[in-house]
PDB file of C-alpha atoms (C1' of nucleotides) in Angstrom:
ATOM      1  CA  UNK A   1      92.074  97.543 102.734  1.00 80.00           C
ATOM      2  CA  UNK A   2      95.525  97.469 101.536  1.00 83.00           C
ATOM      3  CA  UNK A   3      97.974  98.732 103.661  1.00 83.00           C
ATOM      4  CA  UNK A   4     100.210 101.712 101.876  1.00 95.00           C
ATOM      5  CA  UNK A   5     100.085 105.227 103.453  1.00 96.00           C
ATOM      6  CA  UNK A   6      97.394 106.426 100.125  1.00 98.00           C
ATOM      7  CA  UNK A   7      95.261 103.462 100.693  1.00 98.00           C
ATOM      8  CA  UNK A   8      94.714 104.275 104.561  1.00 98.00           C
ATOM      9  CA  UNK A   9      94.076 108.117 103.851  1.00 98.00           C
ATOM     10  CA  UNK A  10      91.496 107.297 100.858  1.00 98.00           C
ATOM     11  CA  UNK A  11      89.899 104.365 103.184  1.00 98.00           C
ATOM     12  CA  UNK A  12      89.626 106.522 106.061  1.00 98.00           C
ATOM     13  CA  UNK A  13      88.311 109.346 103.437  1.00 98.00           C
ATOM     14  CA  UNK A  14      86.085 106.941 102.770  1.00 98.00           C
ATOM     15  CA  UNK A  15      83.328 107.277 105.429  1.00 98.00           C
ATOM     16  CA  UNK A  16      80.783 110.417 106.216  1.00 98.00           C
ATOM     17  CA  UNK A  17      81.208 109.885 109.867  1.00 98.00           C
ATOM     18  CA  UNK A  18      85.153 110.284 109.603  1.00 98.00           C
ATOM     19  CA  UNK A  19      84.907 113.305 107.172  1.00 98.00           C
ATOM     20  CA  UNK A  20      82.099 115.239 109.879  1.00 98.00           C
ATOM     21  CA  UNK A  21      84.778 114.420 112.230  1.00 98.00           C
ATOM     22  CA  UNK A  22      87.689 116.129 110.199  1.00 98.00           C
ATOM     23  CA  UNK A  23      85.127 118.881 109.068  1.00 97.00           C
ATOM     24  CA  UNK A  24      84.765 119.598 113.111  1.00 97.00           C
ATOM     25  CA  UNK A  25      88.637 119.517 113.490  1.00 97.00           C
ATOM     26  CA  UNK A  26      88.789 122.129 110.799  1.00 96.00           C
ATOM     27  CA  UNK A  27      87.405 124.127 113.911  1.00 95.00           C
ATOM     28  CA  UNK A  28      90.179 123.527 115.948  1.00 95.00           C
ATOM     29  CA  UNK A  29      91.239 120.843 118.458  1.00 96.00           C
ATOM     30  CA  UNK A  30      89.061 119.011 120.670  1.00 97.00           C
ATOM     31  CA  UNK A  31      88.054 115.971 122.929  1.00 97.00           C
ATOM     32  CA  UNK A  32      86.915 112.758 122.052  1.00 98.00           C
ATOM     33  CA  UNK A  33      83.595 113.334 123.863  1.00 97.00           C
ATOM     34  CA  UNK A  34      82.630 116.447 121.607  1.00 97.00           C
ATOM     35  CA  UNK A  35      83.823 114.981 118.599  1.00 97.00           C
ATOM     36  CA  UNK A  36      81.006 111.721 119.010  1.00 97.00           C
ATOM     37  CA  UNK A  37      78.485 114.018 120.341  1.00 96.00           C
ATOM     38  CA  UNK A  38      76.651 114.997 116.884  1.00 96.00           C
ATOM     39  CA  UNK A  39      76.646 111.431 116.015  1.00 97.00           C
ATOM     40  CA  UNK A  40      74.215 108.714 117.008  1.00 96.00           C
ATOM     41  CA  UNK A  41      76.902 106.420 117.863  1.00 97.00           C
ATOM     42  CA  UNK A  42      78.680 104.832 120.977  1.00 97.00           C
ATOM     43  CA  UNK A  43      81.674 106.378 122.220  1.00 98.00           C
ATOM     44  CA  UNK A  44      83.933 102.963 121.154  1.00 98.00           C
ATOM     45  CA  UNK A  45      82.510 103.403 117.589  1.00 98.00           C
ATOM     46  CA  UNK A  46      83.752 107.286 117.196  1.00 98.00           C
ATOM     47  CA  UNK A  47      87.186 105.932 118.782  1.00 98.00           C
ATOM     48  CA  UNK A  48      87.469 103.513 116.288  1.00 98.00           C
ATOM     49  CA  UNK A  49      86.894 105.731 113.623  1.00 98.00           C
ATOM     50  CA  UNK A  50      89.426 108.222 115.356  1.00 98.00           C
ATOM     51  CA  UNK A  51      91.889 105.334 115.471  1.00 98.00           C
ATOM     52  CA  UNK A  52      91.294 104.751 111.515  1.00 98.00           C
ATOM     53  CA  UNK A  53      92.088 108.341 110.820  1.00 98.00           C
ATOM     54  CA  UNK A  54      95.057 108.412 113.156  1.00 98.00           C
ATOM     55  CA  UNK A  55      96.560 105.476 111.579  1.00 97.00           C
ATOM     56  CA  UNK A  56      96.135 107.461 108.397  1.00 98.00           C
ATOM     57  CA  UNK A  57      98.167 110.128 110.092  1.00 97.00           C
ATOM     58  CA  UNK A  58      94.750 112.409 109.178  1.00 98.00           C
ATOM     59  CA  UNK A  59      95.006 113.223 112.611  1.00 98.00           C
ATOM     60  CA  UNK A  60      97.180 113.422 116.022  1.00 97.00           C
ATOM     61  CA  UNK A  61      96.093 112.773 119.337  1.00 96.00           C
ATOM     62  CA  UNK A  62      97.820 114.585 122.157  1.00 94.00           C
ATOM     63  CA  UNK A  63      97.260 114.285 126.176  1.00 92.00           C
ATOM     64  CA  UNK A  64      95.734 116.514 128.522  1.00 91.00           C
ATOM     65  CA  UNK A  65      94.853 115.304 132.490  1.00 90.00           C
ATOM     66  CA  UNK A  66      91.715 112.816 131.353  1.00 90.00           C
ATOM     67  CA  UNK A  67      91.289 113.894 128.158  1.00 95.00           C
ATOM     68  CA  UNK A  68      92.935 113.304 124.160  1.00 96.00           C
ATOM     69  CA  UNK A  69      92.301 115.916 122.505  1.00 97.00           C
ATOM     70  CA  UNK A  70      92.895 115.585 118.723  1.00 97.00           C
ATOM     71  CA  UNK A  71      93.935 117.760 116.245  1.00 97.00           C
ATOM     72  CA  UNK A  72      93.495 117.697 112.460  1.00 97.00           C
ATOM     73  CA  UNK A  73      96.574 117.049 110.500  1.00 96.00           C
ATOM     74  CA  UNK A  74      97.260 118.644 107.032  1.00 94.00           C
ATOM     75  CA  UNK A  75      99.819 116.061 105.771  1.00 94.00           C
ATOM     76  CA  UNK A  76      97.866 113.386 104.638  1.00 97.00           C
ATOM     77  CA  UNK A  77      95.102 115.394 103.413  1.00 97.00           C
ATOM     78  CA  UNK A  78      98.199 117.533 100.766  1.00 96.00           C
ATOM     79  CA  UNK A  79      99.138 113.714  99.705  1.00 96.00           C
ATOM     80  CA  UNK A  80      95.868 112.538  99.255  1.00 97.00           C
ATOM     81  CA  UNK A  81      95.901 116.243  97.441  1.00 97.00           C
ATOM     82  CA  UNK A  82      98.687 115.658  95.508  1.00 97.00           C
ATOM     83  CA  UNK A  83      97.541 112.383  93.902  1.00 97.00           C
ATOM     84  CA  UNK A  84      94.347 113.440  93.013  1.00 97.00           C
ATOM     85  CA  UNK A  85      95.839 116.767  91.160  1.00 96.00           C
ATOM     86  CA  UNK A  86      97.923 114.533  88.951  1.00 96.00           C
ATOM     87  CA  UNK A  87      94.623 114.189  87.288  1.00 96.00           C
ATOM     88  CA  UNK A  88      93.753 117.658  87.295  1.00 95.00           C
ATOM     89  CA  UNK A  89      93.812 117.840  83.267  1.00 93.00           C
ATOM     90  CA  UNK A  90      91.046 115.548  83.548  1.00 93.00           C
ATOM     91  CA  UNK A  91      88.562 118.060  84.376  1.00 90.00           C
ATOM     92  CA  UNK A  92      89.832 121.491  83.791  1.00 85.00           C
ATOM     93  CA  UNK A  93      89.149 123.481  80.885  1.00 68.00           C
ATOM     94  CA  UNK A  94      89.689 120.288  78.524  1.00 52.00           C
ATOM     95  CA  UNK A  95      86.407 119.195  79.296  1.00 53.00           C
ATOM     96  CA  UNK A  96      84.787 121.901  76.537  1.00 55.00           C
ATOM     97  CA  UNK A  97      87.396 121.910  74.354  1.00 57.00           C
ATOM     98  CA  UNK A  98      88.246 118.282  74.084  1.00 54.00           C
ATOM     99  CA  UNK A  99      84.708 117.431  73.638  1.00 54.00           C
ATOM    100  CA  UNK A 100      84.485 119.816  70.821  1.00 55.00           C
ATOM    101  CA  UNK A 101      87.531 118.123  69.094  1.00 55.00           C
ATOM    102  CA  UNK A 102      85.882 114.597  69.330  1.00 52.00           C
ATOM    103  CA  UNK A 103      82.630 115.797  67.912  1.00 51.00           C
ATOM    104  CA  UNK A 104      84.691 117.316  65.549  1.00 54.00           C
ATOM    105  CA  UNK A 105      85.666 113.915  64.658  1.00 52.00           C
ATOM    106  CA  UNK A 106      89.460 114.714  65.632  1.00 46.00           C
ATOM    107  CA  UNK A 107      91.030 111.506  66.046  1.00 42.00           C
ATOM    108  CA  UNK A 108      92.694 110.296  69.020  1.00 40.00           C
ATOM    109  CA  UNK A 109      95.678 113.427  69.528  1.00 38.00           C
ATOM    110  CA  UNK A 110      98.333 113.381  71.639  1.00 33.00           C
ATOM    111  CA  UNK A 111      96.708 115.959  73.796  1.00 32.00           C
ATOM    112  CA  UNK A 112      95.029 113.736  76.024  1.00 30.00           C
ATOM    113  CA  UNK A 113      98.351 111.091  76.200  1.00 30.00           C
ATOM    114  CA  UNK A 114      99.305 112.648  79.805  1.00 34.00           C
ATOM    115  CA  UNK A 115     102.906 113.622  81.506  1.00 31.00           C
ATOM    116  CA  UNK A 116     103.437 109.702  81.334  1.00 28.00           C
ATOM    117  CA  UNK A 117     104.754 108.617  84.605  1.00 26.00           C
ATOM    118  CA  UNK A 118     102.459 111.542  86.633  1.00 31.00           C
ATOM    119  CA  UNK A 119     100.531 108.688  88.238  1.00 34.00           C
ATOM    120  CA  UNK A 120     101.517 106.563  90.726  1.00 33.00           C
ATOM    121  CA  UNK A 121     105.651 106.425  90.709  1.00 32.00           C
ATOM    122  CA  UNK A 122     105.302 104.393  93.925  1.00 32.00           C
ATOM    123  CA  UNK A 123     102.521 103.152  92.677  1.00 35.00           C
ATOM    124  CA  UNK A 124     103.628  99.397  93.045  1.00 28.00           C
ATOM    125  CA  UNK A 125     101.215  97.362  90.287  1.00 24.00           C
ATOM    126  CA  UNK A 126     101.546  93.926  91.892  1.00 27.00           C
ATOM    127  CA  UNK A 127     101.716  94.391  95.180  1.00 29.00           C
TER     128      UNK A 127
ATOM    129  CA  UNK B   1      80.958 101.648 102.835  1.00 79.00           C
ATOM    130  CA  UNK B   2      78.587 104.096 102.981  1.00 83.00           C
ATOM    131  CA  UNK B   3      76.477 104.962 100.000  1.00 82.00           C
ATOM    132  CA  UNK B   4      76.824 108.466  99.595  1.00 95.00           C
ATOM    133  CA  UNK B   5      78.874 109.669  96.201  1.00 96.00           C
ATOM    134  CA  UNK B   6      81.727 111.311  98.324  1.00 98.00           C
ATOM    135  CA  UNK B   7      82.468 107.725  99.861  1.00 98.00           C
ATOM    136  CA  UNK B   8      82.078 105.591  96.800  1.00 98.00           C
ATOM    137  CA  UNK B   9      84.917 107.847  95.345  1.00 98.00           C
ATOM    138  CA  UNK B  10      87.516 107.859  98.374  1.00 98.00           C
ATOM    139  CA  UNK B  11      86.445 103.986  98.850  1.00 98.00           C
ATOM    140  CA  UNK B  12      87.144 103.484  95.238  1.00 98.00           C
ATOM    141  CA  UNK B  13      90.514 105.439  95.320  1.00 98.00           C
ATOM    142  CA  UNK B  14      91.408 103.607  98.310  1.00 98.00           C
ATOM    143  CA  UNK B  15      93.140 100.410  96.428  1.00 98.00           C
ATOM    144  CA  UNK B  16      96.144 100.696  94.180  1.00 98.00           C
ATOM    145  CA  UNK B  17      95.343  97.847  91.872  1.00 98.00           C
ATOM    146  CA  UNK B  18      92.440 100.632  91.041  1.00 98.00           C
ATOM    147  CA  UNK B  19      94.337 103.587  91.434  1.00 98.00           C
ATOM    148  CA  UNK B  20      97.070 101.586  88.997  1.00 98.00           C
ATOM    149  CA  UNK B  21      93.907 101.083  86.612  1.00 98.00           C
ATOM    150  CA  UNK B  22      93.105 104.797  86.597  1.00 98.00           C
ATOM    151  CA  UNK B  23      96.428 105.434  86.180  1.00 97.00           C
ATOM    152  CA  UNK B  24      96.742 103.340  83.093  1.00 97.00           C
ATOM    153  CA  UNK B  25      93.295 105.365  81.661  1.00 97.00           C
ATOM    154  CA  UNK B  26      95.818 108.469  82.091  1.00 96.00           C
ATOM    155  CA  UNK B  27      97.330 107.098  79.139  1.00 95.00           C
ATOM    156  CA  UNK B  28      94.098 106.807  77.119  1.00 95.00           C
ATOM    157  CA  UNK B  29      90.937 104.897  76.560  1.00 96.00           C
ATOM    158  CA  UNK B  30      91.822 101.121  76.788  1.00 97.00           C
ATOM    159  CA  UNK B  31      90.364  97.478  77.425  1.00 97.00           C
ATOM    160  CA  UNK B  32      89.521  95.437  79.813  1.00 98.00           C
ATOM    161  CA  UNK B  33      92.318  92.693  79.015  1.00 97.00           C
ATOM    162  CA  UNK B  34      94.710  95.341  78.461  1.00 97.00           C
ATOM    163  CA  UNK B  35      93.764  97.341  81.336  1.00 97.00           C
ATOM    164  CA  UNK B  36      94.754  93.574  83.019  1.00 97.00           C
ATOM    165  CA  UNK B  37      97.568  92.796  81.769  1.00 96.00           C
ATOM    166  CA  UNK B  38      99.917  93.928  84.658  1.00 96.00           C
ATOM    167  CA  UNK B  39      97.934  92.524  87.245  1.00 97.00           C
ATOM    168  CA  UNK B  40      98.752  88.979  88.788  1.00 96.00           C
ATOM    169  CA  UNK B  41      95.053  88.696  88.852  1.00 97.00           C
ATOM    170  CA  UNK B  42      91.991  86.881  86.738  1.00 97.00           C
ATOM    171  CA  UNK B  43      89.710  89.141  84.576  1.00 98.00           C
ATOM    172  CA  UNK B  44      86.908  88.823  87.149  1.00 98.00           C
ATOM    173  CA  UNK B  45      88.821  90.555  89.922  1.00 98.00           C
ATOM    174  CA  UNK B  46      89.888  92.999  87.621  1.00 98.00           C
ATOM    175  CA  UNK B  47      86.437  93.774  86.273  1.00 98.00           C
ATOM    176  CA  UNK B  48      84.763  93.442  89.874  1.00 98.00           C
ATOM    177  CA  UNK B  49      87.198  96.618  90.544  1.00 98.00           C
ATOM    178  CA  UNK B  50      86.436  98.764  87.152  1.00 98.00           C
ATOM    179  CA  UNK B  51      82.550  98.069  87.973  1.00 98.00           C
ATOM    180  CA  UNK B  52      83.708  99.881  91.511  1.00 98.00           C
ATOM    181  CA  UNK B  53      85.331 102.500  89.835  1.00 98.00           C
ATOM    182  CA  UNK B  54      82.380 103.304  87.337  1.00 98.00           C
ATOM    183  CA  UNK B  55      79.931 103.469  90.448  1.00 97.00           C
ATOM    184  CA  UNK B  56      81.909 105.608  91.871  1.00 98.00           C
ATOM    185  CA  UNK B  57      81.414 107.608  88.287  1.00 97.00           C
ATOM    186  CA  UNK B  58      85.731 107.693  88.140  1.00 98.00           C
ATOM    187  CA  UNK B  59      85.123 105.744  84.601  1.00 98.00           C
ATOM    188  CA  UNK B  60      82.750 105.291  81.956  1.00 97.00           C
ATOM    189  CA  UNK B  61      82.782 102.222  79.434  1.00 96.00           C
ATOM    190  CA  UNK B  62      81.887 102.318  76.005  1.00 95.00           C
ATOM    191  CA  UNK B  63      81.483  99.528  73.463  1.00 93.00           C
ATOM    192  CA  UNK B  64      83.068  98.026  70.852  1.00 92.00           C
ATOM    193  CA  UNK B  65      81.974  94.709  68.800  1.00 92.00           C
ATOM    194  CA  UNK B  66      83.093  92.674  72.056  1.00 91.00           C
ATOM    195  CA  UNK B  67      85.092  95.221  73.667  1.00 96.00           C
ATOM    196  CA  UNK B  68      84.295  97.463  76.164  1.00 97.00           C
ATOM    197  CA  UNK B  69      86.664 100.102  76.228  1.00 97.00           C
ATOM    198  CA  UNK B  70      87.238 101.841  79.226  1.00 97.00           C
ATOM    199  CA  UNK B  71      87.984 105.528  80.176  1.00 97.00           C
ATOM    200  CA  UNK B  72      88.620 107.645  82.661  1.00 97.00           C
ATOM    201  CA  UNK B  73      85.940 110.761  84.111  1.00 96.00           C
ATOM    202  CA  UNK B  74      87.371 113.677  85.457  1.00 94.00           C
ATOM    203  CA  UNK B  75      84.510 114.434  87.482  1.00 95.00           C
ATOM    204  CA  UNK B  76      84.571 112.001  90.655  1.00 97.00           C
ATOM    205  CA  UNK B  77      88.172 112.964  90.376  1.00 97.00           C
ATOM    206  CA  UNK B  78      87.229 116.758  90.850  1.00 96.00           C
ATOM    207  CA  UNK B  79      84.795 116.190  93.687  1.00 96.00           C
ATOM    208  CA  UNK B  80      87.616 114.236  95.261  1.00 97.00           C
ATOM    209  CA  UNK B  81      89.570 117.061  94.566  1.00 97.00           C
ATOM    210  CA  UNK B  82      87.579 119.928  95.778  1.00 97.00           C
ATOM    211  CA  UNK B  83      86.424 118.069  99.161  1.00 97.00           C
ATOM    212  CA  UNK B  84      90.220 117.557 100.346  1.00 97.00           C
ATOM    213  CA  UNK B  85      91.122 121.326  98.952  1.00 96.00           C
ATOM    214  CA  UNK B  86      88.547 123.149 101.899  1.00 96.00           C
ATOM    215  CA  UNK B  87      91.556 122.012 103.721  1.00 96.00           C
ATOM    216  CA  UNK B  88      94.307 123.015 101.927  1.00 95.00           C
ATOM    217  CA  UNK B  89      94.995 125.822 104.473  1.00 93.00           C
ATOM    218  CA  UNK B  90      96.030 122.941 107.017  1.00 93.00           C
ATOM    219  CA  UNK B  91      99.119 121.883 104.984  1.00 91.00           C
ATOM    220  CA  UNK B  92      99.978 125.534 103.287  1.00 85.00           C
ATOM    221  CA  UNK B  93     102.257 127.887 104.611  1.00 68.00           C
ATOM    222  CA  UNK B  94     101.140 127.985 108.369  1.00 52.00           C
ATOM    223  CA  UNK B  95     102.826 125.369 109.272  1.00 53.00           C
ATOM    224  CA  UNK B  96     106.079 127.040 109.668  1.00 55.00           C
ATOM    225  CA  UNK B  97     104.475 130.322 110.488  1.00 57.00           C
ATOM    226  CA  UNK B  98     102.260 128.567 112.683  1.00 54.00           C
ATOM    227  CA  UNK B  99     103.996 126.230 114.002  1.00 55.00           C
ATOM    228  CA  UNK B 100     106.925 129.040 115.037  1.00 55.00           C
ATOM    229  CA  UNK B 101     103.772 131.529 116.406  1.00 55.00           C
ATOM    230  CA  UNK B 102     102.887 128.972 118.671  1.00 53.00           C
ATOM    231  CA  UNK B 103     106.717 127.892 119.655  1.00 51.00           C
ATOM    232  CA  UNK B 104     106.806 131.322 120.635  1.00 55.00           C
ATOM    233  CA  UNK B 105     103.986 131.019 123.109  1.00 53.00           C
ATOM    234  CA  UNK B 106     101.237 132.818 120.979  1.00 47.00           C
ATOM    235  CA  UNK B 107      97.705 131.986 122.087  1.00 43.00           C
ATOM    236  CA  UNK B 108      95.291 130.168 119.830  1.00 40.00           C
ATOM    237  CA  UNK B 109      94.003 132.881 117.738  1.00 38.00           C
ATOM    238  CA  UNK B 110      91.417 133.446 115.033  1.00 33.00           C
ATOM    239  CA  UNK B 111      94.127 131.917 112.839  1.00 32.00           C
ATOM    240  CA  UNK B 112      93.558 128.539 112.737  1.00 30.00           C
ATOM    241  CA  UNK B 113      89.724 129.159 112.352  1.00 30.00           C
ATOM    242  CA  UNK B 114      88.708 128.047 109.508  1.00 34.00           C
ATOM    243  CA  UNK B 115      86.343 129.281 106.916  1.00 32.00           C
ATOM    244  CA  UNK B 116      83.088 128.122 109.711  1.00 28.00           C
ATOM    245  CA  UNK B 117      81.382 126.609 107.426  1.00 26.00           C
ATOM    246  CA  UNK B 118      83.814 125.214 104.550  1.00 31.00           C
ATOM    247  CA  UNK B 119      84.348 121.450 104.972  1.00 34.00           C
ATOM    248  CA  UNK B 120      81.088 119.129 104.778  1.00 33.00           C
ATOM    249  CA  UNK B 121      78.018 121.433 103.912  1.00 32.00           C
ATOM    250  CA  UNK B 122      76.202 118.312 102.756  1.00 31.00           C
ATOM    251  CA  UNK B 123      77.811 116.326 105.047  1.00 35.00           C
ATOM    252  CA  UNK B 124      74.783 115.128 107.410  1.00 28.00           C
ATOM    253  CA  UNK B 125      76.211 114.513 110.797  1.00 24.00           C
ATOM    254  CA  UNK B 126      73.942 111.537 111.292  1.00 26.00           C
ATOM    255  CA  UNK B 127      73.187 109.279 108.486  1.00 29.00           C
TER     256      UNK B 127
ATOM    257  C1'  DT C   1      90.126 106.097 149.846  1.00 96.81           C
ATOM    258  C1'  DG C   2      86.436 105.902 146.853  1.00 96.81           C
ATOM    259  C1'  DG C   3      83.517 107.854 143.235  1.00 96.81           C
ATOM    260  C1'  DT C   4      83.170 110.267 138.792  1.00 96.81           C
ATOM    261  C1'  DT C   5      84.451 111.403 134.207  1.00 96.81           C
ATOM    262  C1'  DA C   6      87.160 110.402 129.856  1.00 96.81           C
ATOM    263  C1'  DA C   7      88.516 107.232 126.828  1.00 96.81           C
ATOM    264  C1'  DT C   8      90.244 102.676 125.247  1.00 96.81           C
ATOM    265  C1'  DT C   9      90.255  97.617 124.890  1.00 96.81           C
ATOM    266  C1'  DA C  10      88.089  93.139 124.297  1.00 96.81           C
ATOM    267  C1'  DG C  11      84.903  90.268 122.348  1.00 96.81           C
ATOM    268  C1'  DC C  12      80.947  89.581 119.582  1.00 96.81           C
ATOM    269  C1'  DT C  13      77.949  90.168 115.312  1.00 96.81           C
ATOM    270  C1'  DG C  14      76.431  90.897 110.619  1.00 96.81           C
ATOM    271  C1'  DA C  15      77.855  93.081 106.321  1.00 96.81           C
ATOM    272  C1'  DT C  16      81.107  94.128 102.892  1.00 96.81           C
ATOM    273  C1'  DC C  17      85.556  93.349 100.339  1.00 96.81           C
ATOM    274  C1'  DG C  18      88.958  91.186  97.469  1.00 96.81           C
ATOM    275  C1'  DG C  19      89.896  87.318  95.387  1.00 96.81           C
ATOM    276  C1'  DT C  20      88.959  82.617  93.031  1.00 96.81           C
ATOM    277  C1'  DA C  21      86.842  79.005  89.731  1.00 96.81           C
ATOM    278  C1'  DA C  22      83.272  77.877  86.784  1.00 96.81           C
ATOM    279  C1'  DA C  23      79.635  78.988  83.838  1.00 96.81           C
ATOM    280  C1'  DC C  24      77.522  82.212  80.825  1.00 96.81           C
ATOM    281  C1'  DT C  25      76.856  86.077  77.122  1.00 96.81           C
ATOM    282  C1'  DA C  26      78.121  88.458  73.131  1.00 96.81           C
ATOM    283  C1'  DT C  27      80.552  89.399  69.064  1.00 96.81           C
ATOM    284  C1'  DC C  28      83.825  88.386  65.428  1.00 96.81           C
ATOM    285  C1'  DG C  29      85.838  85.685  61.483  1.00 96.81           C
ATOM    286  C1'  DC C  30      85.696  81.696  58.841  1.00 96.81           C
TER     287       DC C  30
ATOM    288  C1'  DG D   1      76.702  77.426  62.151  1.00 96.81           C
ATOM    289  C1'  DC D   2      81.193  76.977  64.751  1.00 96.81           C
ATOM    290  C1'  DG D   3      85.069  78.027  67.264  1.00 96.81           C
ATOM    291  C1'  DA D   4      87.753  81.702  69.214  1.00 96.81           C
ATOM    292  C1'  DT D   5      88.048  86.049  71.729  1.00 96.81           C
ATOM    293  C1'  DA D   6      86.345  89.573  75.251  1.00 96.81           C
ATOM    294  C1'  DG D   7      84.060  90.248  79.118  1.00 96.81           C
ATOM    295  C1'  DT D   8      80.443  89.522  82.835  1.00 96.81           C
ATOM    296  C1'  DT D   9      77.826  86.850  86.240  1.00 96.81           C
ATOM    297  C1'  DT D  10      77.362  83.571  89.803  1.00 96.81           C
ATOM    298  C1'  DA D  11      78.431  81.256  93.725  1.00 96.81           C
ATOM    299  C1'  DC D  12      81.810  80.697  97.271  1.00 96.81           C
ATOM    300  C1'  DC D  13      85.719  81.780 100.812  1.00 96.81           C
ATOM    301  C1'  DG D  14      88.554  84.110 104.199  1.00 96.81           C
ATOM    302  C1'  DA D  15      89.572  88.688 105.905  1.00 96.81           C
ATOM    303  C1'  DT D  16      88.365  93.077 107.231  1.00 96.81           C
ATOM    304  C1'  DC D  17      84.857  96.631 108.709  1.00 96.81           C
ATOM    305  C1'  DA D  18      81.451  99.076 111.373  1.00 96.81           C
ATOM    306  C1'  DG D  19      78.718  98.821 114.993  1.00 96.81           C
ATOM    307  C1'  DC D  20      77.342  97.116 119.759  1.00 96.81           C
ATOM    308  C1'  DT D  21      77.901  95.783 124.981  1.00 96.81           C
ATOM    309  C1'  DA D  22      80.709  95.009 128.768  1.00 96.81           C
ATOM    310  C1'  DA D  23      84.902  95.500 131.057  1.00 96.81           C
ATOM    311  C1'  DT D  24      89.217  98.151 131.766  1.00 96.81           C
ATOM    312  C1'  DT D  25      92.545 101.984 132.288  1.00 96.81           C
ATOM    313  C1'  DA D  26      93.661 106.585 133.655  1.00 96.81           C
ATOM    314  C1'  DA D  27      93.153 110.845 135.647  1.00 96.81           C
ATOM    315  C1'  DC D  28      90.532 114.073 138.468  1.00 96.81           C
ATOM    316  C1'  DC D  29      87.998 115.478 142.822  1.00 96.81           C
ATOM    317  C1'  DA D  30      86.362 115.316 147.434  1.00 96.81           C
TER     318       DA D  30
END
DNA sequence: TGGTTAATTAGCTGATCGGTAAACTATCGC
DNA sequence: GCGATAGTTTACCGATCAGCTAATTAACCA
């Protein structure tokens, strides 16, 4: 996977196991042993995964006697957030009106050319 | 990656030459060569990534004579969007007010816990 | 001191990913 | 029909990923 900040949120957005485990964080903090206990999966495997999400900055791991607990944090998720609502004309209201235009056989309006630049400033196209 | 829609999206998302493509759809329908263009990269790469976008269901490809014009769906966008939004209350406000209730030595309180059951309802724990 | 619990690291495997080159398919225009 | 244009498919390669087992680190407790 590449290696900017967006690319290691969606990629660690990218697995159900690493969701469940933000879903349970969205409970509040806890240990690593709780967080791998729904899953039918080795302790190394859910640290892994927690490793993944930290390196996303999805999450923060803190120190308590024996124990890390982790905590969920909201900072990636608002920039992973903030790309995706760039696109939000994509799928609000538009979708019914828009489609009515086009089978209205309204030709290709500026209404769907989008706030230019919106996507991607950093968004380096040959890395 | 897992198989389930929710990960074919964020996997998809998780690569900038595709999150470049989809940017380039903001600007309208397009083809494959064009949708190229920018890319130090043959056509094959390029359309090995728009057939992982269009699993994911982020684009849709029509045809014309020998072009296959591409375009973007706002759908997988808005499932993308509405997953990461449950969570929305972990980068909004409270983090000042939060953050300054718990530099002032308040307990954890009902506060921070969330909505039970928002993140992951058809998230299965174990797949 | 030694044992237990919590978690990570190391090393291995098989599967998937991102890219390439080469060959193939399909459609257009002459 | 023929060549050019647009795009996909088919191997193939090295790198990364997700999981495992086994070993290691770190702190507690008695």
């Amino acid at each position: 996977m590449a290696a900017d900040h967006l690319s290691l949120i969606f990629g660690a957005l990218a697995d159900p196991t690493r969701r469940a485990i933000l879903a349970r964080l969205a409970d509040g903090e806890t240990t690593v042993n709780e967080l791998a206990s729904p899953f039918d999966m080795t302790l190394p495997a859910i640290s892994k995964h927690l490793k993944v999400l930290e390196r996303a900055g999805l999450i923060s791991r803190g120190r308590d006697a024996q124990w890390r607990p982790c905590r969920l944090e909201g900072g990636a998720l608002r920039e992973a957030s903030d790309w995706v609502g760039r696109y939000r004309r994509f799928w609000e209201s538009s979708y019914d009106e828009l489609e009515a235009l086009i089978e209205a056989g309204a030709p290709a309006t500026g209404a769907e050319a989008p706030a230019a630049d919106a996507p991607a400033p950093t968004e380096t196209i040959t890395p």
